[in-house]
Coordinates of C-alpha atoms in Angstrom, one line a residue:
Chain A
X25 CA -2.6 22.1 19.6
X26 CA 0.8 21.3 18.1
X27 CA 0.8 19.8 14.7
X28 CA 3.7 18.3 12.9
X29 CA 3.3 17.7 9.1
X30 CA 5.7 15.3 7.5
X31 CA 6.7 16.4 4.1
X32 CA 8.3 14.2 1.5
X33 CA 10.4 15.9 -1.2
X34 CA 9.4 14.0 -4.4
X35 CA 9.6 14.3 -8.2
X36 CA 6.8 16.2 -9.7
X37 CA 4.0 13.9 -10.8
X38 CA 4.7 14.3 -14.5
X39 CA 8.5 13.6 -14.2
X40 CA 10.2 11.0 -16.4
X41 CA 11.6 8.3 -14.1
X42 CA 15.2 7.5 -15.0
X43 CA 18.1 6.0 -13.0
X44 CA 21.9 6.4 -12.8
X45 CA 24.9 4.9 -11.4
X46 CA 24.2 1.4 -12.7
X47 CA 20.4 1.8 -12.0
X48 CA 20.9 2.2 -8.3
X49 CA 20.1 5.9 -7.9
X50 CA 17.2 8.0 -9.0
X51 CA 18.3 10.5 -11.8
X52 CA 17.5 13.8 -10.5
X53 CA 18.8 15.6 -13.6
X54 CA 16.2 18.0 -14.9
X55 CA 13.7 16.8 -12.4
X56 CA 11.5 19.3 -10.6
X57 CA 10.8 18.3 -6.9
X58 CA 7.5 19.1 -5.2
X59 CA 5.8 18.5 -1.7
X60 CA 4.4 14.9 -1.9
X61 CA 0.7 15.4 -3.1
X62 CA -0.5 13.2 -0.3
X63 CA 1.4 15.4 2.3
X64 CA 0.0 18.6 0.7
X65 CA -3.5 17.5 1.4
X66 CA -2.5 17.1 5.0
X67 CA -0.6 20.4 5.2
X68 CA -3.6 22.2 3.8
X69 CA -5.9 20.5 6.5
X70 CA -3.3 21.6 9.1
X71 CA -3.6 25.1 7.9
X72 CA -7.3 24.9 8.6
X73 CA -6.6 23.8 12.2
X74 CA -4.2 26.7 12.5
X75 CA -6.7 29.3 11.3
X76 CA -9.8 28.0 12.9
X77 CA -8.5 26.4 16.2
X78 CA -5.1 28.3 16.8
X79 CA -3.0 25.3 16.1
X80 CA 0.8 25.7 15.5
X81 CA 2.1 23.9 12.5
X82 CA 5.6 22.6 12.1
X83 CA 6.7 20.8 8.9
X84 CA 9.5 18.3 8.9
X85 CA 11.6 16.4 6.3
X86 CA 14.4 13.9 6.6
X87 CA 16.8 14.7 3.8
X88 CA 19.9 16.6 2.6
X89 CA 20.1 20.4 1.9
X90 CA 18.6 20.0 -1.5
X91 CA 15.1 19.3 0.2
X92 CA 15.0 22.8 1.7
X93 CA 13.2 24.6 -1.2
X94 CA 10.3 22.0 -0.6
X95 CA 10.2 22.9 3.0
X96 CA 10.4 26.7 2.1
X97 CA 7.3 26.1 -0.1
X98 CA 5.4 24.5 2.9
X99 CA 6.5 27.6 5.0
X100 CA 5.1 29.9 2.3
X101 CA 1.8 28.0 2.2
X102 CA 1.6 28.9 5.9
X103 CA 3.4 26.5 8.2
X104 CA 5.0 28.3 11.2
X105 CA 8.4 26.6 11.3
X106 CA 10.4 23.8 9.6
X107 CA 12.8 21.1 10.7
X108 CA 15.1 19.3 8.4
X109 CA 16.8 16.1 10.0
X110 CA 20.1 16.2 8.1
X111 CA 20.5 12.7 6.8
X112 CA 19.7 10.7 3.6
X113 CA 16.4 8.9 3.8
X114 CA 17.5 5.4 3.3
X115 CA 14.3 3.3 4.1
X116 CA 11.0 3.7 5.6
X117 CA 12.0 2.6 9.1
X118 CA 15.1 4.9 9.3
X119 CA 13.0 7.7 8.3
X120 CA 10.3 6.8 10.9
X121 CA 13.0 6.6 13.6
X122 CA 14.3 10.1 12.7
X123 CA 10.8 11.3 12.9
X124 CA 10.1 9.7 16.2
X125 CA 12.9 11.6 17.7
X126 CA 11.5 14.9 16.3
X127 CA 8.0 14.0 17.6
X128 CA 9.3 13.1 21.1
X129 CA 11.5 16.2 21.4
X130 CA 8.6 18.4 20.2
X131 CA 5.7 16.9 22.1
X132 CA 3.4 17.2 19.1
X133 CA -0.4 16.3 19.6
X134 CA -1.2 15.5 15.9
X135 CA 1.3 14.2 13.3
X136 CA -0.1 14.3 9.7
X137 CA 1.9 12.4 7.0
X138 CA 0.8 11.4 3.6
X139 CA -0.4 7.8 3.3
X140 CA 2.6 7.1 1.0
X141 CA 5.1 9.1 -0.9
X142 CA 4.8 9.0 -4.7
X143 CA 8.4 8.0 -5.3
X144 CA 9.2 5.0 -3.0
X145 CA 5.5 4.3 -2.3
X146 CA 6.4 2.5 0.8
X147 CA 3.3 3.4 2.8
X148 CA 4.9 2.6 6.0
X149 CA 6.2 5.8 7.7
X150 CA 2.9 7.0 9.3
X151 CA 2.1 3.7 10.8
X152 CA 5.6 3.1 12.0
X153 CA 5.8 6.5 13.7
X154 CA 2.5 5.7 15.4
X155 CA 3.8 2.3 16.6
X156 CA 7.2 3.8 17.7
X157 CA 5.6 6.8 19.5
X158 CA 2.7 4.8 20.9
X159 CA 0.2 7.2 19.4
X160 CA -3.2 6.3 17.9
X161 CA -3.2 5.9 14.1
X162 CA -5.8 6.3 11.4
X163 CA -4.6 5.5 7.8
X164 CA -6.0 6.4 4.3
X165 CA -7.5 9.4 6.3
X166 CA -10.1 11.4 4.2
X167 CA -11.6 13.6 6.8
X168 CA -10.4 14.7 10.3
X169 CA -12.0 16.9 13.0
X170 CA -10.5 17.5 16.4
X171 CA -12.4 18.6 19.5
X172 CA -10.3 19.1 22.5
X173 CA -8.5 15.9 22.7
X174 CA -11.0 13.8 20.9
X175 CA -10.8 13.1 17.1
X176 CA -13.3 12.0 14.5
X177 CA -11.8 10.7 11.3
X178 CA -13.0 9.0 8.2
X179 CA -10.9 6.4 6.5
X180 CA -11.1 4.9 3.0
X181 CA -11.7 1.2 3.1
X182 CA -11.9 -1.2 0.1
X183 CA -15.3 -0.5 -1.4
X184 CA -16.3 2.4 0.9
X185 CA -15.5 4.4 4.0
X186 CA -15.6 4.1 7.7
X187 CA -15.8 6.7 10.5
X188 CA -13.9 6.3 13.7
X189 CA -13.3 8.1 16.9
X190 CA -10.0 8.2 18.7
X191 CA -7.9 10.6 20.8
X192 CA -4.8 12.5 20.7
X193 CA -1.9 12.0 20.4
X194 CA -2.8 10.9 16.9
X195 CA -0.8 10.0 13.6
X196 CA -2.8 10.4 10.3
X197 CA -1.9 8.7 7.1
X198 CA -3.6 11.3 5.0
X199 CA -4.7 11.6 1.4
X200 CA -7.1 13.6 -0.8
X201 CA -10.3 14.2 0.8
X202 CA -8.7 15.7 4.0
X203 CA -9.2 18.6 1.7
X204 CA -10.3 19.0 -1.9
X205 CA -8.0 19.6 -4.6
X206 CA -9.5 23.0 -5.1
X207 CA -8.6 23.8 -1.5
X208 CA -4.8 23.5 -2.2
X209 CA -2.9 26.7 -1.8
X210 CA -0.4 28.2 -4.3
X211 CA 2.0 30.3 -2.1
X212 CA 1.5 34.0 -3.0
X213 CA 4.4 36.6 -2.8
X214 CA 3.7 37.7 0.7
X215 CA 3.8 34.1 1.8
X216 CA 7.0 33.5 0.0
X217 CA 8.6 36.6 1.6
X218 CA 7.5 35.6 5.0
X219 CA 8.8 32.1 4.5
X220 CA 12.3 33.4 4.1
X221 CA 12.2 34.9 7.6
X222 CA 10.7 31.8 9.2
X223 CA 12.8 29.4 11.2
X224 CA 14.2 26.4 9.3
X225 CA 16.1 24.3 11.9
X226 CA 18.6 21.7 10.8
X227 CA 18.9 18.8 13.3
X228 CA 21.4 16.1 13.3
X229 CA 20.2 12.5 12.8
X230 CA 20.0 9.9 15.6
X231 CA 22.0 6.7 14.9
X232 CA 19.7 4.1 13.4
X233 CA 20.0 1.2 11.0
X234 CA 18.1 0.7 7.8
X235 CA 16.0 -2.5 7.9
X236 CA 15.9 -2.8 4.3
X237 CA 18.3 -1.9 1.5
X238 CA 17.4 -0.6 -2.0
X239 CA 19.6 -2.6 -4.3
X240 CA 18.7 -1.4 -7.7
X241 CA 15.9 -0.1 -10.0
X242 CA 14.4 -1.4 -13.2
X243 CA 12.1 0.2 -15.7
X244 CA 9.1 -1.9 -17.0
X245 CA 9.7 -3.4 -20.4
X246 CA 8.6 -1.2 -23.3
X247 CA 5.1 -1.8 -24.3
X248 CA 4.2 -3.2 -27.7
X249 CA 2.0 -1.2 -30.2
X250 CA -1.7 -1.0 -29.4
X251 CA -4.0 -3.3 -31.4
X252 CA -6.7 -1.0 -33.0
X253 CA -10.2 -2.3 -33.6
X254 CA -12.7 -0.5 -35.8
X255 CA -15.7 0.9 -34.0
X256 CA -18.0 -1.1 -36.2
X257 CA -16.1 -4.3 -35.5
X258 CA -16.6 -4.7 -31.8
X259 CA -17.0 -8.5 -32.2
X260 CA -13.3 -8.7 -32.9
X261 CA -12.7 -6.7 -29.6
X262 CA -14.9 -9.2 -27.7
X263 CA -13.0 -12.1 -29.4
X264 CA -9.5 -10.6 -28.7
X265 CA -10.4 -10.2 -25.0
X266 CA -11.7 -13.6 -24.7
X267 CA -9.2 -15.7 -27.0
X268 CA -6.0 -13.7 -26.8
X269 CA -5.9 -11.6 -23.6
X270 CA -8.1 -14.3 -21.9
X271 CA -9.6 -11.7 -19.6
X272 CA -13.3 -12.1 -20.2
Chain B
X13 CA 36.8 -50.6 36.0
X14 CA 39.2 -47.8 37.1
X15 CA 37.9 -44.7 38.3
X16 CA 39.4 -43.0 35.5
X17 CA 37.6 -44.9 32.8
X18 CA 34.3 -44.1 34.7
X19 CA 35.3 -40.6 34.5
X20 CA 36.0 -40.8 30.7
X21 CA 32.8 -42.5 30.1
X22 CA 30.9 -39.7 32.0
X23 CA 32.7 -37.2 29.8
X24 CA 31.6 -39.0 26.7
X25 CA 28.2 -39.1 27.9
X26 CA 28.2 -35.4 28.6
X27 CA 29.6 -34.6 25.0
X28 CA 26.9 -36.8 23.4
X29 CA 24.3 -35.0 25.5
X30 CA 25.5 -31.6 24.4
X31 CA 25.5 -32.7 20.8
X32 CA 21.9 -33.9 21.0
X33 CA 20.9 -30.7 22.6
X34 CA 22.5 -28.6 19.8
X35 CA 20.8 -30.8 17.1
X36 CA 17.5 -30.2 18.8
X37 CA 18.1 -26.3 18.7
X38 CA 19.0 -26.7 15.1
X39 CA 15.9 -28.6 14.4
X40 CA 13.7 -26.1 16.0
X41 CA 15.3 -23.4 13.9
X42 CA 14.7 -25.5 10.9
X43 CA 10.9 -26.0 11.6
X44 CA 10.2 -22.3 11.9
X45 CA 7.5 -21.7 9.4
X46 CA 6.2 -18.8 7.1
X47 CA 3.3 -17.1 8.6
X48 CA 0.6 -15.6 6.4
X49 CA -2.4 -13.5 7.5
X50 CA -5.4 -14.7 5.4
X51 CA -8.1 -12.1 5.8
X52 CA -11.9 -12.7 5.5
X53 CA -14.9 -10.5 5.3
X54 CA -18.2 -11.8 7.0
X55 CA -16.4 -15.2 7.6
X56 CA -15.3 -15.7 4.0
X57 CA -12.0 -15.4 2.6
X58 CA -11.2 -12.4 0.4
X59 CA -9.5 -13.3 -2.9
X60 CA -6.3 -11.6 -1.7
X61 CA -6.1 -14.2 1.2
X62 CA -5.8 -17.1 -1.3
X63 CA -3.2 -15.1 -3.2
X64 CA -1.0 -14.3 -0.2
X65 CA -1.4 -18.0 0.9
X66 CA -0.1 -19.0 -2.6
X67 CA 2.9 -16.6 -2.1
X68 CA 3.6 -17.9 1.3
X69 CA 3.8 -21.4 -0.1
X70 CA 6.3 -20.3 -2.7
X71 CA 8.4 -18.7 0.1
X72 CA 8.2 -21.7 2.3
X73 CA 9.3 -23.9 -0.6
X74 CA 12.5 -21.7 -1.1
X75 CA 13.1 -21.9 2.6
X76 CA 12.3 -25.7 2.9
X77 CA 9.7 -25.0 5.5
X78 CA 5.8 -24.9 6.1
X79 CA 3.2 -22.5 5.9
X80 CA 1.0 -21.3 8.8
X81 CA -2.0 -19.1 8.3
X82 CA -3.7 -17.1 10.8
X83 CA -7.4 -16.2 10.4
X84 CA -9.7 -13.8 12.4
X85 CA -13.4 -14.9 12.7
X86 CA -13.4 -17.0 9.5
X87 CA -16.1 -19.6 9.4
X88 CA -14.4 -22.3 7.3
X89 CA -10.7 -22.2 6.8
X90 CA -10.4 -25.5 4.9
X91 CA -10.0 -23.9 1.6
X92 CA -6.5 -22.8 2.6
X93 CA -5.1 -26.3 2.2
X94 CA -5.6 -26.0 -1.5
X95 CA -3.2 -23.0 -1.6
X96 CA -0.4 -24.7 0.2
X97 CA -1.2 -23.8 3.8
X98 CA -0.1 -26.7 6.3
X99 CA -1.6 -25.4 9.4
X100 CA -4.2 -22.8 10.4
X101 CA -4.4 -20.9 13.6
X102 CA -8.2 -19.8 13.9
X103 CA -8.9 -16.8 16.2
X104 CA -12.6 -16.5 16.9
X105 CA -13.5 -13.6 19.0
X106 CA -16.6 -11.4 18.7
X107 CA -14.5 -8.4 19.9
X108 CA -12.6 -8.7 16.6
X109 CA -15.8 -8.5 14.5
X110 CA -15.0 -5.0 13.4
X111 CA -11.3 -4.5 11.9
X112 CA -9.1 -2.6 14.2
X113 CA -5.5 -2.1 13.1
X114 CA -3.9 -2.2 16.4
X115 CA -5.7 -5.3 17.7
X116 CA -5.3 -7.3 14.4
X117 CA -1.6 -6.4 14.2
X118 CA -1.2 -7.6 17.7
X119 CA -3.0 -10.9 17.0
X120 CA -0.8 -11.5 13.9
X121 CA 2.3 -10.6 16.0
X122 CA 1.4 -13.2 18.7
X123 CA 0.6 -15.7 16.0
X124 CA 4.2 -15.1 14.4
X125 CA 5.9 -15.4 17.7
X126 CA 4.0 -18.6 18.6
X127 CA 5.2 -20.1 15.3
X128 CA 8.6 -18.7 15.6
X129 CA 8.0 -17.4 12.0
X130 CA 10.9 -15.7 10.3
X131 CA 8.8 -14.4 7.4
X132 CA 5.3 -12.9 7.6
X133 CA 3.2 -12.3 4.7
X134 CA 0.2 -9.8 4.4
X135 CA -1.8 -8.6 1.4
X136 CA -2.1 -5.0 0.1
X137 CA -5.9 -4.6 1.0
X138 CA -6.7 -1.3 2.8
X139 CA -6.8 -3.1 6.1
X140 CA -3.6 -4.9 5.6
X141 CA -1.9 -1.8 4.5
X142 CA -3.1 -0.1 7.6
X143 CA -2.0 -2.8 10.1
X144 CA 1.4 -3.8 8.4
X145 CA 3.6 -0.9 9.6
X146 CA 2.3 -1.5 13.2
X147 CA 3.1 -5.1 12.8
X148 CA 6.6 -4.4 11.4
X149 CA 7.3 -2.2 14.5
X150 CA 5.9 -4.9 16.8
X151 CA 8.0 -7.7 15.3
X152 CA 11.1 -5.6 14.7
X153 CA 10.7 -6.7 11.1
X154 CA 12.2 -5.1 8.1
X155 CA 9.2 -4.3 5.8
X156 CA 8.9 -4.5 2.1
X157 CA 5.5 -3.3 0.5
X158 CA 4.0 -3.6 -3.0
X159 CA 5.9 -6.9 -3.7
X160 CA 5.1 -8.5 -6.9
X161 CA 7.2 -11.6 -7.2
X162 CA 8.4 -14.5 -5.0
X163 CA 11.9 -13.7 -3.5
X164 CA 14.7 -13.8 -6.0
X165 CA 17.0 -15.0 -3.2
X166 CA 16.3 -15.8 0.5
X167 CA 19.8 -15.1 1.7
X168 CA 19.9 -12.1 1.3
X169 CA 16.1 -11.9 1.2
X170 CA 15.6 -10.1 -2.0
X171 CA 12.3 -8.9 -3.3
X172 CA 11.0 -7.0 -6.4
X173 CA 8.5 -4.3 -5.6
X174 CA 6.9 -1.5 -7.5
X175 CA 8.0 2.1 -7.0
X176 CA 7.5 5.5 -8.5
X177 CA 3.8 4.7 -8.7
X178 CA 4.3 1.8 -11.1
X179 CA 6.8 3.7 -13.3
X180 CA 9.7 1.5 -12.0
X181 CA 10.5 -1.7 -10.0
X182 CA 12.7 -1.5 -6.9
X183 CA 14.9 -4.5 -6.0
X184 CA 15.0 -4.5 -2.2
X185 CA 16.7 -6.7 0.4
X186 CA 15.3 -7.2 3.9
X187 CA 18.2 -7.2 6.4
X188 CA 16.5 -8.2 9.7
X189 CA 15.9 -11.5 11.4
X190 CA 12.2 -11.4 10.9
X191 CA 10.9 -10.1 7.6
X192 CA 7.4 -8.8 6.7
X193 CA 6.3 -8.8 3.0
X194 CA 3.1 -7.1 1.8
X195 CA 2.2 -8.6 -1.6
X196 CA 0.7 -6.4 -4.2
X197 CA -2.8 -7.4 -5.0
X198 CA -3.4 -9.5 -8.2
X199 CA 0.4 -9.7 -8.9
X200 CA 1.3 -13.3 -7.9
X201 CA -2.1 -14.9 -8.5
X202 CA -3.5 -17.9 -7.2
X203 CA -1.6 -21.1 -7.3
X204 CA -3.4 -24.3 -6.4
X205 CA -1.8 -27.0 -4.3
X206 CA -3.0 -30.5 -3.3
X207 CA -2.8 -30.7 0.4
X208 CA -5.0 -30.1 3.4
X209 CA -4.3 -27.8 6.4
X210 CA -4.6 -28.8 10.0
X211 CA -6.5 -26.4 12.1
X212 CA -6.2 -25.3 15.6
X213 CA -7.9 -22.7 17.8
X214 CA -5.7 -19.8 18.9
X215 CA -6.8 -17.4 21.6
X216 CA -4.3 -14.4 21.8
X217 CA -4.7 -11.5 24.2
X218 CA -6.6 -8.7 22.8
X219 CA -5.1 -5.1 23.3
X220 CA -6.9 -1.8 23.6
X221 CA -8.6 -0.6 20.4
X222 CA -7.7 3.0 20.7
X223 CA -9.6 3.7 17.6
X224 CA -13.3 2.8 17.5
X225 CA -15.5 2.4 14.4
X226 CA -18.6 4.5 14.6
X227 CA -20.2 3.7 11.2
X228 CA -19.3 2.0 8.0
X229 CA -20.5 3.1 4.6
X230 CA -20.0 0.4 2.1
X231 CA -21.9 -0.6 -1.0
X232 CA -22.3 -4.3 -0.4
X233 CA -23.8 -5.1 -3.8
X234 CA -20.9 -3.4 -5.8
X235 CA -17.5 -4.9 -6.6
X236 CA -14.8 -2.7 -5.0
X237 CA -11.9 -1.5 -7.1
X238 CA -9.4 -3.3 -5.1
X239 CA -11.0 -6.7 -5.4
X240 CA -12.2 -6.2 -9.0
X241 CA -10.8 -8.4 -11.9
X242 CA -12.1 -5.9 -14.4
X243 CA -12.5 -2.2 -13.9
X244 CA -14.4 0.0 -16.2
X245 CA -13.3 3.6 -15.9
X246 CA -14.5 6.8 -17.5
X247 CA -13.2 10.5 -17.9
X248 CA -14.3 13.9 -19.0
X249 CA -15.0 12.7 -22.4
X250 CA -18.4 11.5 -21.1
X251 CA -19.4 15.3 -21.0
X252 CA -21.5 15.0 -17.8
X253 CA -22.5 12.8 -14.7
X254 CA -25.9 12.1 -16.3
X255 CA -24.1 9.9 -19.0
X256 CA -22.8 7.4 -16.5
X257 CA -25.7 5.0 -17.0
X258 CA -23.9 3.1 -19.8
X259 CA -20.7 3.0 -17.8
X260 CA -22.5 1.3 -15.0
X261 CA -24.4 -1.1 -17.4
X262 CA -21.1 -2.1 -19.1
X263 CA -19.5 -2.7 -15.6
X264 CA -22.6 -4.7 -14.7
X265 CA -22.3 -6.9 -17.7
X266 CA -18.7 -7.6 -17.1
X267 CA -19.0 -7.9 -13.2
X268 CA -16.7 -5.0 -13.0
X269 CA -16.0 -2.1 -10.6
X270 CA -16.5 1.5 -11.8
X271 CA -13.9 4.1 -11.6
X272 CA -13.1 7.6 -12.9
X273 CA -10.4 10.0 -13.8
X274 CA -9.2 12.7 -11.5
X275 CA -10.9 15.6 -13.4
X276 CA -14.3 13.8 -13.2
X277 CA -13.8 13.3 -9.4
X278 CA -12.7 16.9 -9.0
X279 CA -15.8 18.1 -10.9
X280 CA -17.9 16.1 -8.5
X281 CA -19.4 14.0 -11.3
X282 CA -18.4 10.9 -9.5
X283 CA -17.4 10.1 -5.8
X284 CA -13.8 10.5 -4.8
X285 CA -13.7 6.8 -3.9
X286 CA -13.9 6.1 -7.7
X287 CA -10.8 8.2 -8.5
X288 CA -8.0 6.1 -9.8
X289 CA -4.5 7.3 -10.4
X290 CA -1.5 8.5 -8.7
X291 CA -3.3 10.4 -5.9
X292 CA -6.4 8.2 -6.2
X293 CA -6.7 4.4 -5.8
X294 CA -4.3 2.2 -7.4
X295 CA -5.6 -0.3 -10.0
X296 CA -4.1 -3.8 -10.5
X297 CA -7.0 -5.6 -12.4
X298 CA -6.7 -8.1 -15.0
X299 CA -8.6 -5.9 -17.5
X300 CA -8.8 -2.0 -17.4
X301 CA -11.2 -0.3 -19.8
X302 CA -10.7 3.5 -20.2
X303 CA -13.5 5.4 -21.9
X304 CA -13.0 9.0 -22.8
X305 CA -9.9 9.2 -20.7
X306 CA -6.9 10.8 -22.5
X307 CA -4.2 9.2 -20.3
X308 CA -2.5 11.9 -18.3
X309 CA 0.9 10.5 -16.9
X310 CA -0.5 10.6 -13.3
X311 CA -3.6 8.5 -14.5
X312 CA -1.5 6.0 -16.4
X313 CA 0.9 5.4 -13.4
X314 CA -2.1 4.6 -11.1
X315 CA -3.5 2.0 -13.5
X316 CA -0.4 0.6 -15.1
X317 CA -0.3 -2.5 -12.9
X318 CA -3.5 -3.6 -14.7
X319 CA -2.5 -6.6 -17.0
X320 CA -4.7 -5.8 -20.1
X321 CA -5.8 -2.2 -21.0
X322 CA -8.4 -1.1 -23.5
X323 CA -9.1 2.4 -24.5
X324 CA -12.0 3.9 -26.2
X325 CA -11.5 7.4 -27.2
X326 CA -12.4 9.8 -30.3
X327 CA -9.0 11.2 -30.3
X328 CA -6.4 8.8 -32.0
X329 CA -3.6 11.0 -30.6
X330 CA -4.7 10.5 -26.9
X331 CA -1.6 9.3 -24.9
X332 CA -3.6 6.4 -23.7
X333 CA -3.2 4.6 -27.0
X334 CA 0.4 4.4 -26.3
X335 CA -0.2 2.6 -23.0
X336 CA -3.2 0.4 -24.2
X337 CA -3.2 -3.2 -25.5
X338 CA -6.4 -2.7 -27.4
X339 CA -8.0 0.5 -28.6
X340 CA -11.1 1.8 -30.4
X341 CA -10.9 5.2 -32.1
X342 CA -14.6 6.2 -31.9
X343 CA -17.4 8.1 -30.1
X344 CA -17.9 6.5 -26.6
X345 CA -21.6 7.3 -26.9
X346 CA -21.9 4.9 -29.9
X347 CA -19.1 2.4 -29.1
X348 CA -20.2 1.6 -25.4
X349 CA -23.9 0.8 -26.1
X350 CA -22.7 -1.3 -29.1
X351 CA -20.1 -3.0 -26.9
X352 CA -22.6 -3.7 -24.1
X353 CA -24.8 -5.6 -26.7
X354 CA -21.8 -7.5 -28.1
X355 CA -20.8 -8.6 -24.6
X356 CA -24.4 -9.5 -23.7
X357 CA -24.4 -11.8 -26.7
X358 CA -21.1 -13.2 -25.7
X359 CA -22.1 -13.9 -22.2
X360 CA -25.3 -15.5 -23.3
X361 CA -23.3 -18.0 -25.4
X362 CA -21.0 -18.9 -22.5

């Protein structure tokens, strides 16, 4: 089984979010970048398929050279090879088009992407590549088993979960649950050394157009101070929630 | 009459004909509608359906056009008229009883094409998030998700969406002829309109499912985090899973959903499905009550879209106090039972 894991290069979850160039660009100054958490759950599940079922695992990112350390980290975790599509990720559709070319060229059976990136939160790339490559698609996937060309997956639904069966070729929008937090792997020294020698192929982008354009960013208005209520005066809290906030 | 004059008259007739055809085409373009997918569960509209209908009406007003809704196996669609829908396409087909992203996306696509819709609106429910990217590909539509306001402009079509997990907003234009917008839950609200919707049956072709549901595990008596107006959430400050009884009771009194912080779900005290935050479920409720949660940046990002936040924590330095509207510095084991009693008394008065 050939697995492709799509890796977004995103600011660490604790990063302060600021913008530059007239609030049109994310300010990367002093920001540490990581593998998108939703992708990391998928990558770790892919490692399981590699170790237990002999799958090969390729990781891919659409982005400039600055994203390569993130791909190297995925190689250090255990992916076999990496591909970087050498273009700026402008919108979800453009990224999906670039990934579609990689998928068609590589003939992957299973594509695992995070349900959304934690920076742009578009939540559209996995579904779009499924649509563009005519593959089956399971979103918000929290468990995945592959048996031959058959797949059994569980997806989170509002208020519960649902188990589905489908077949390869398959695209997964993955999240926590594919593996547990405690299953995530921190690259060890051997992994990091090996990652240096693993192939990282840079491919040129296909011509495509963005269907959407990011014009600018805004930060939420600063919040007012909290209204403290004494623990022995909860009547006041009930009254504030009813009369002032009007939420009960 | 000279032959020349007849010829000239004929020419004039031809020109008039051409003009009227042109006007007809222009009119057709003008009457294209906004299409909204109004989802239901067991025949009844979800709350998000009425919210996206309200949103579609706002967009239609800006464009000077009408709203068409498409429903799938909904028993009574008359409520949509109250939220600005002019026309409803009712799809009734037992094959669509279980949700299927492929099939549902295709049904909505066929409805959009039938109506010549240039703007298509969906919600941010788990099902709509699943089908929307497939629909975008099918319609060749530029897609903006997590949209929280009516467009600031319709040419270029410009929307405001959340990004960086609620730590920022992103102003985005959609450049394609057909546009797809997913409205963030509980962001636009319900806007009532006086009106009534005409209804017609619509029988689209149903494509292959490709993904088949084997079993559904869903607590039917509980409010889901996505649908809840109030969410009661607790963290490690509760010391152990055996202490969640009071959290459930508080949620019960308020008709709220229960949620938890990441450490609590990682420790296995509560199911993953309750984990809210950056890698868990997003929360956009009217009221979010955090009990014994310190307020890590990842947690706050995931719940920040909630309108009013209350924190109960023993530690006055907990970061959550900076994000909250109301706070109680106190021991959850004393404050929560007391609050339950106060709320019961309040509810009894109402």
